[in-house]
Each structure stands twice: as structure tokens, then as C-alpha cells.
Tab-separated table of C-alpha atoms in Angstrom:
chain	number	residue	atom	x	y	z
G	625	MET	CA	2.334	100.895	99.281
G	626	SER	CA	-0.550	102.268	97.157
G	627	VAL	CA	-0.270	99.229	94.804
G	628	VAL	CA	-0.660	96.836	97.759
G	629	LEU	CA	-3.723	98.711	99.020
G	630	ARG	CA	-5.267	98.628	95.518
G	631	ARG	CA	-4.625	94.861	95.317
G	632	PHE	CA	-6.422	94.288	98.637
G	633	VAL	CA	-9.410	96.280	97.381
G	634	GLN	CA	-9.570	94.208	94.162
G	635	ILE	CA	-9.428	90.949	96.150
G	636	GLY	CA	-12.252	92.140	98.457
G	637	THR	CA	-14.385	93.102	95.416
G	638	ILE	CA	-13.846	89.713	93.722
G	639	ASN	CA	-14.710	87.852	96.949
G	640	SER	CA	-17.895	89.876	97.431
G	641	ARG	CA	-18.996	89.219	93.809
G	642	PHE	CA	-18.231	85.514	94.163
G	643	GLN	CA	-20.225	85.396	97.403
G	644	VAL	CA	-23.249	87.033	95.713
G	645	LYS	CA	-23.142	84.632	92.756
G	646	SER	CA	-22.732	81.621	95.071
G	647	SER	CA	-25.627	82.677	97.271
G	648	LEU	CA	-27.808	83.123	94.163
G	649	LEU	CA	-26.803	79.672	92.921
G	650	ILE	CA	-27.554	78.029	96.267
G	651	SER	CA	-30.892	79.805	96.566
G	652	ASN	CA	-31.829	78.696	93.029
G	653	ARG	CA	-30.874	75.129	93.799
G	654	CYS	CA	-32.751	75.173	97.098
G	655	GLY	CA	-35.812	76.466	95.273
G	656	TYR	CA	-35.484	73.672	92.729
G	657	GLU	CA	-35.204	71.098	95.529
G	658	TYR	CA	-38.228	72.617	97.203
G	659	ASP	CA	-40.291	72.444	93.991
G	660	PHE	CA	-39.023	68.975	93.247
G	661	GLY	CA	-39.866	67.740	96.781
G	662	ARG	CA	-43.350	69.235	96.796
G	663	ASN	CA	-44.540	68.418	93.306
G	664	PHE	CA	-45.452	64.974	92.177
G	665	SER	CA	-45.030	65.724	88.521
G	666	GLN	CA	-41.887	63.645	88.370
G	667	VAL	CA	-43.622	60.770	90.135
G	668	ARG	CA	-46.491	60.925	87.682
G	669	ARG	CA	-44.126	61.022	84.742
G	670	LEU	CA	-42.386	57.934	86.042
G	671	GLU	CA	-45.738	56.259	86.574
G	672	ALA	CA	-46.773	57.275	83.052
G	673	GLN	CA	-43.660	55.574	81.713
G	674	GLY	CA	-44.622	52.321	83.455
G	675	VAL	CA	-42.748	52.654	86.716
G	676	PRO	CA	-44.729	51.556	89.742
G	677	SER	CA	-45.805	54.320	92.080
G	678	LYS	CA	-43.738	53.061	95.021
G	679	GLN	CA	-40.634	52.745	92.893
G	680	ALA	CA	-41.286	56.184	91.393
G	681	GLU	CA	-41.633	57.678	94.866
G	682	ALA	CA	-38.474	55.849	96.030
G	683	ILE	CA	-36.529	57.080	92.980
G	684	THR	CA	-37.811	60.614	93.523
G	685	SER	CA	-36.897	60.489	97.247
G	686	ALA	CA	-33.397	59.171	96.430
G	687	ILE	CA	-32.836	61.864	93.820
G	688	THR	CA	-34.094	64.486	96.298
G	689	GLU	CA	-31.731	63.242	99.027
G	690	VAL	CA	-28.790	63.219	96.606
G	691	LEU	CA	-29.627	66.740	95.484
G	692	ASN	CA	-29.985	67.897	99.084
G	693	ASP	CA	-26.634	66.345	100.021
G	694	SER	CA	-25.017	67.942	96.978
G	695	LEU	CA	-26.522	71.300	97.805
G	696	GLU	CA	-25.382	71.020	101.427
G	697	SER	CA	-21.840	70.118	100.358
G	698	VAL	CA	-21.844	72.991	97.868
G	699	ALA	CA	-23.258	75.351	100.522
G	700	ASP	CA	-20.578	74.215	102.963
G	701	SER	CA	-17.890	74.912	100.379
G	702	PHE	CA	-19.078	78.540	100.083
G	703	VAL	CA	-18.742	81.262	102.680
G	704	SER	CA	-21.830	82.648	104.359
G	705	LYS	CA	-22.832	86.284	103.968
G	706	THR	CA	-22.141	87.047	107.646
G	707	ASP	CA	-18.675	85.499	107.466
G	708	MET	CA	-18.019	87.326	104.235
G	709	GLN	CA	-19.097	90.608	105.828
G	710	LYS	CA	-16.793	89.881	108.755
G	711	THR	CA	-13.981	89.131	106.314
G	712	VAL	CA	-14.685	92.327	104.393
G	713	MET	CA	-14.774	94.303	107.648
G	714	LEU	CA	-11.494	92.700	108.738
G	715	GLN	CA	-9.989	93.508	105.348
G	716	GLU	CA	-11.252	97.081	105.597
G	717	ALA	CA	-9.860	97.348	109.136
G	718	HIS	CA	-6.588	95.874	107.891
G	719	LEU	CA	-6.581	98.327	104.993
G	720	SER	CA	-7.330	101.191	107.389
G	721	LYS	CA	-4.528	100.002	109.639
G	722	LEU	CA	-2.149	99.746	106.683
G	723	ASN	CA	-3.242	103.160	105.470
G	724	LEU	CA	-2.755	104.559	108.980
G	725	LYS	CA	0.677	102.934	109.200
G	726	TYR	CA	1.527	104.344	105.795
G	727	LYS	CA	0.372	107.793	106.892
G	728	VAL	CA	2.271	107.459	110.176
G	729	ARG	CA	5.392	106.400	108.297
G	730	SER	CA	4.867	109.231	105.852
G	731	LEU	CA	4.434	111.639	108.750
G	732	ASP	CA	7.490	110.173	110.478
G	733	GLY	CA	9.466	110.528	107.269
G	734	LEU	CA	8.136	114.049	106.836
G	735	ASN	CA	8.948	114.868	110.458
G	736	THR	CA	12.406	113.376	110.010
G	737	THR	CA	12.910	115.402	106.844
G	738	VAL	CA	11.588	118.537	108.522
G	739	SER	CA	13.762	117.889	111.584
G	740	ARG	CA	16.782	117.292	109.371
G	741	ARG	CA	16.098	120.446	107.397
G	742	THR	CA	15.446	122.329	110.610
G	743	ARG	CA	18.770	121.124	112.026
G	744	GLN	CA	20.503	122.046	108.799
G	745	ASP	CA	18.812	125.443	108.812
G	746	ASN	CA	19.736	125.882	112.464
G	747	ARG	CA	23.333	124.948	111.716
G	748	LYS	CA	23.414	127.350	108.797
G	749	HIS	CA	21.764	129.989	110.945
G	750	ASP	CA	24.259	129.316	113.749
G	751	ARG	CA	27.146	129.532	111.306
G	752	THR	CA	25.745	132.700	109.820
G	753	ALA	CA	25.120	134.076	113.310
G	754	ASP	CA	28.661	133.121	114.379
G	755	GLN	CA	30.108	134.742	111.289
G	756	GLY	CA	27.927	137.784	111.876
G	757	LEU	CA	29.013	137.911	115.521
G	758	GLU	CA	32.667	137.559	114.559
G	759	HIS	CA	32.292	140.303	111.969
G	760	HIS	CA	30.397	142.459	114.456
G	761	PHE	CA	33.023	141.760	117.131
G	762	SER	CA	35.814	142.666	114.703
G	763	SER	CA	33.961	145.846	113.792
G	764	LEU	CA	33.524	146.646	117.486
G	765	GLN	CA	37.226	146.043	118.093
G	766	ARG	CA	38.146	148.357	115.227
G	767	GLU	CA	35.701	150.970	116.440
G	768	THR	CA	37.047	150.581	119.984
G	769	GLU	CA	40.642	151.015	118.819
G	770	LYS	CA	39.627	154.026	116.759
G	771	LEU	CA	37.761	155.534	119.707
G	772	ARG	CA	40.707	154.809	122.001
G	773	THR	CA	43.072	156.547	119.563
G	774	ASP	CA	40.718	159.509	119.292
G	775	ILE	CA	40.378	159.666	123.077
G	776	ASP	CA	44.167	159.588	123.546
G	777	LYS	CA	44.541	162.317	120.932
G	778	MET	CA	41.838	164.425	122.565
G	779	ARG	CA	43.414	163.793	125.967
G	780	SER	CA	46.801	165.006	124.701
G	781	GLU	CA	45.233	168.077	123.123
G	782	LEU	CA	43.248	168.754	126.280
G	783	ARG	CA	46.364	168.360	128.454
G	784	TYR	CA	48.241	170.781	126.191
G	785	GLU	CA	45.397	173.274	126.346
G	786	ILE	CA	45.150	172.882	130.120
G	787	ASP	CA	48.902	173.416	130.516
G	788	LYS	CA	48.715	176.424	128.211
G	789	VAL	CA	45.778	177.918	130.085
G	790	THR	CA	47.409	177.105	133.426
G	791	ALA	CA	50.639	178.813	132.394
G	792	GLY	CA	48.725	181.872	131.218
G	793	GLN	CA	46.672	181.925	134.390
G	794	ARG	CA	49.813	181.585	136.509
G	795	LEU	CA	51.396	184.516	134.714
G	796	ASP	CA	48.240	186.545	135.084
G	797	LEU	CA	47.987	185.555	138.735
G	798	ASN	CA	51.600	186.539	139.388
G	799	LEU	CA	51.068	189.875	137.671
G	800	GLU	CA	47.816	190.423	139.507
G	801	ARG	CA	49.457	189.409	142.774
G	802	GLY	CA	52.267	191.920	142.221
G	803	ARG	CA	49.789	194.625	141.317
G	804	ILE	CA	47.683	193.844	144.371
G	805	ARG	CA	50.814	193.831	146.527
G	806	ASP	CA	51.779	197.247	145.208
G	807	GLU	CA	48.266	198.543	145.755
G	808	LEU	CA	48.277	197.154	149.272
G	809	ALA	CA	51.618	198.795	149.949
G	810	ASN	CA	50.308	202.108	148.650
G	811	GLN	CA	47.134	201.725	150.663
G	812	ASN	CA	49.171	200.887	153.764
G	813	ALA	CA	51.313	203.976	153.217
G	814	GLU	CA	48.252	206.142	152.742
G	815	THR	CA	46.629	204.564	155.783
G	816	THR	CA	49.748	205.247	157.826
G	817	ASN	CA	49.818	208.845	156.658
G	818	LEU	CA	46.144	209.254	157.438
G	819	THR	CA	46.648	207.642	160.844
G	820	ASN	CA	49.534	209.970	161.657
G	821	LYS	CA	47.534	212.960	160.462
G	822	LEU	CA	44.566	211.909	162.549
G	823	ASP	CA	46.823	211.414	165.559
G	824	ARG	CA	48.249	214.911	165.103
G	825	GLU	CA	44.806	216.414	164.732
G	826	ILE	CA	43.567	214.488	167.766
G	827	HIS	CA	46.499	215.734	169.852
G	828	GLY	CA	45.796	219.269	168.629
G	829	LEU	CA	42.119	218.947	169.512
G	830	ARG	CA	43.017	217.601	172.933
G	831	ALA	CA	45.321	220.549	173.497
G	832	GLN	CA	42.581	222.941	172.411
G	833	VAL	CA	40.077	221.188	174.677
G	834	GLU	CA	42.442	221.370	177.619
G	835	ALA	CA	43.091	225.060	176.943
G	836	ALA	CA	39.370	225.724	176.647
G	837	LYS	CA	38.774	223.790	179.840
G	838	TYR	CA	41.256	225.927	181.708
G	839	ASP	CA	39.656	229.055	180.302
G	840	VAL	CA	36.191	227.861	181.338
G	841	ILE	CA	37.445	227.043	184.792
G	842	LYS	CA	38.993	230.483	184.995
G	843	TYR	CA	35.794	232.128	183.888
G	844	CYS	CA	33.756	230.048	186.301
G	845	ILE	CA	36.043	230.858	189.219
G	846	GLY	CA	36.030	234.539	188.297
G	847	THR	CA	32.273	234.515	188.011
G	848	LEU	CA	31.878	232.795	191.355
G	849	ILE	CA	34.240	235.208	192.995
G	850	SER	CA	32.382	238.131	191.465
G	851	ILE	CA	29.029	236.770	192.590
G	852	SER	CA	30.404	236.099	196.053
G	853	ALA	CA	31.775	239.628	196.265
G	854	VAL	CA	28.480	241.114	195.117
G	855	GLY	CA	26.606	238.967	197.588
G	856	LEU	CA	28.823	240.004	200.451
G	857	ALA	CA	28.455	243.615	199.430
G	858	VAL	CA	24.687	243.308	199.396
G	859	ILE	CA	24.704	241.593	202.753
G	860	ARG	CA	26.805	244.324	204.207
G	861	ILE	CA	24.558	246.967	202.829
G	862	LEU	CA	21.491	245.302	204.183
G	863	MET	CA	23.038	244.852	207.548
């Protein structure tokens, strides 16, 4: 692609040089035609050589017309500067377009390569990730099995310890229950004895109170009788 672009540049350079040389040649020839048409030196030379003036002028006019026709045909065969500039601009635009296409293709190829490498890298990454996940999953399974075994072992040990503690607590509870039962029986016996003793003392106190009540009543009656007798005696004396 770079060789083709270089070739187009060389062609454009050669055409521009050829156009410059052609334009210089045409301008030189036009200047010669102008000098030849305006000067009568040729006519005078012909007259000096014995050619009549009319014939010399006719010959000079004919030569001038032939030269003008030749120059016009030569000028027509060459490209004008404006057309050449247009051609150069078109070639430059074409070169720019080709360069842009080449860059676009290069970018497309680069994008394709990058996409391909990205897909390959993604596939490798996916494979590596899958392998890593499988390895991680296997490790998790092993760890889970190990933890499950440890949990079952700890559960068995805990159940054994619980049964052992429960059996000991049951024995202690039974012993404590028997001891409490005995203490309650002893306390009930003591309470019964105390109750009976209190009942006996209460009955004794009641008997004492009743006896004291009778004595008080006796003393009160005796006192009243004595007071009544004294009062009657005093009344009798006063009467």
C-alpha cells in the first residue's frame, strides 16, 4: 500500500514539472510570435534581399499565422495550470482517501486482532476462572466435609458429656431429695411434738385461767357481801 502511494506522488511530481516546462515553452513561443508580429526586421531583411515589400509582408504574415496555429495546437496538447491544479488536488484527495482507507483497514485489522486477542484472553480467563472455581469448590467441599465430621464428633462428645452430667445430676438430685425428705420428716415430727406441747401448755393455761377466774369471782362476791354487810351495819347504826 505504501509503494502505491509513493508511485502516485512520483506521477504527480512528474506531471507538475512537465506542466511548468510546457507553460514556459508556450510563453517563450508566444513572446517570439509577439516580437515577430510587431517587428518589421524580417520584412526589411526580405526587402534587402530583393523581395518586394508586399510579398515580404505576405510571407511574414503567412509565417506568423503558421506559427500561431502551431503554438495553438501545441498549447491545446498541453494541460492548463488550473486543470493541472485540479488534477493535483484530485490526486491529493485520492491519495488522502487511499491513506484514510489504509488507516481504516489498519485500524479494522488492529481492532480485529485486539478483539481476537481479547476473546482469547477472555476464554483463557474464563477457563482459568472455571478451574479456579472448581478448585475452590472442591476445597470448600473438603472443608465442609471436614467441618461436618468435626461437628459430628463434637456433637457425640457433647452428648456423652451431657449424659454424664445428667446422670450425675440425677444421682445428686435423688440423694438431695432423700435428704430433704428425711429433713422434712424430722421437721414434721418436731413440729408435731411442738404442737402437742403447745396444746398441753395451752390447756394448762386455760385451766389456770379458769381456776383464777373462779377465785376472782369468789373474792369479788366475798368483798361485795362484806361491803353490803358493813353498809347495812352502818345504816342500822345511823338509824
